[in-house]
Amino acid sequence: MNNYKKDFTILRNNPELTYLDSTASSLTPDSVVEKINEYYKNYRANIARGVYKTSEQATEEYEKTRQKVANFINAAEKEIVFTSGTTMSLNMIAYGLSNLVGENNNIVTTAMEHHANFIPWQQLAKNKEAEFRVTNIDKQGRLDLNDLKNKVDKNTKILTFTYVSNVLGTINPVKEIIQEVKKINPEIITVVDAAQASPHLKLDVKNLDCDFLAFSGHKMLGPTGVGVLYGKIEKLKLLKPIFTGGEMISEVTCQASTFAELPHRLEAGTPNIAGAIAFKESLKYLKKVGFENIQKHEQKLVKYTFEKMKNEFGDDVKIFGPEKVEEHSGSISFTFKKYHPHDIAAILDQEKNVCIRVGMHCAMPLHREFLNVHATARLSVYLYNDKNDIDKFIEGLKRIEEILG
Ligand SMILES: Cc1ncc(COP(=O)(O)O)c(C=O)c1O
């Protein structure tokens, strides 16, 4: 793997910084930052409104990203809706589908969901007096596929689940799950949270055959505040727009309003124009590096981390998620018998300038009700990390032993 650190000013300017928190948000290469600047410096105008050249250029750049995203996930352009991120996409799907859910229905999700793919559905079920079913995980943090199949029945309106867990690193067999649940209930609507898959795995929505899929730009080298809601066109038509206003309408009179065609009917108001425009540069960057290379590189680092942690700390450390490296993405959550996760993160930062995440990682039901811990520490690796970063992390953990005993 090349040294990608050189493409990131933040890493060039801070050689002492060890960033191991890309699951929360990735760093952004200079080409993406330059594209944001290009918009603000050269064609700063609103989109889809002006009839002047500057606005037309901004609109063209914005729509080019839609094209790029569509190609990137093997979808059609009109199936791509820009949002502020995965959270907004999933909320738009949940509220948009609310008219279809009744008290005889159930909604199925899993124990390993981020709150963004848990609470909107829990709220929807509650409001509609529908049942909310949560699929179990096994001891290694893999989805219990038998439990999932048992939870899905003819009354299941929606199955919503994550492609990759932000805590356990588990990579779920999305295609197989969708095939299996459709055998039980061909009418089921399937929603995939791809927030942790899109930075690391090649996505192909046609191959997965999911009805909806959501992801965020900021986790895949892109700007913050831009995300994607993908839906099969006939499924997007089912979504009631939850935001109404400018640019999403066809006709408005004092009596009634009609809405624009997809995808614009789901994009009310002025969006994150600079973010969406620059997002295509991150897709370009990811394509250039290649997902095969990214995955190989991350697996090497995960393997190295597993070995180092086990060799140095033995049974004092507990690592969550699948033991097999091929089943484990770049997020590694762990606890130490003797140290509180918050102390671990604070000392790593203070002593070694190593950034990791600590807490429940927006997955409270997973931590409290399935892992039975109050918090975990989590390091996560991405394409710009290398073995030196892991070595520094391990040195930091040893320093904790020296400081706290
Ligand atoms: C699996 C998963 N889903 C959803 C989200 C929410 O993403 P965002 O905060 O970009 O909306 C995250 C963020 O960490 C995540 O890891």
PDB file of C-alpha atoms in Angstrom, residues 37 61 115 123 130 148 209 245 271 345 380 385:
ATOM      1  CA  ASN A  37     -12.498  25.963  -2.139  1.00  0.00           C
ATOM      2  CA  GLU A  61     -20.975  20.274 -10.624  1.00  0.00           C
ATOM      3  CA  HIS A 115     -28.912   4.665  17.167  1.00  0.00           C
ATOM      4  CA  GLN A 123     -40.364   5.557  17.222  1.00  0.00           C
ATOM      5  CA  ALA A 130     -46.553  -1.981  15.555  1.00  0.00           C
ATOM      6  CA  LEU A 148     -33.370 -13.123  12.150  1.00  0.00           C
ATOM      7  CA  ASP A 209     -31.013  -6.118  -4.161  1.00  0.00           C
ATOM      8  CA  GLY A 245     -40.482  23.952   0.658  1.00  0.00           C
ATOM      9  CA  PRO A 271     -28.471  21.753   0.229  1.00  0.00           C
ATOM     10  CA  ALA A 345      -8.547   7.169  25.638  1.00  0.00           C
ATOM     11  CA  SER A 380     -10.358   2.144  13.809  1.00  0.00           C
ATOM     12  CA  ASN A 385      -2.961   4.196   8.682  1.00  0.00           C
TER      13      ASN A 385
END
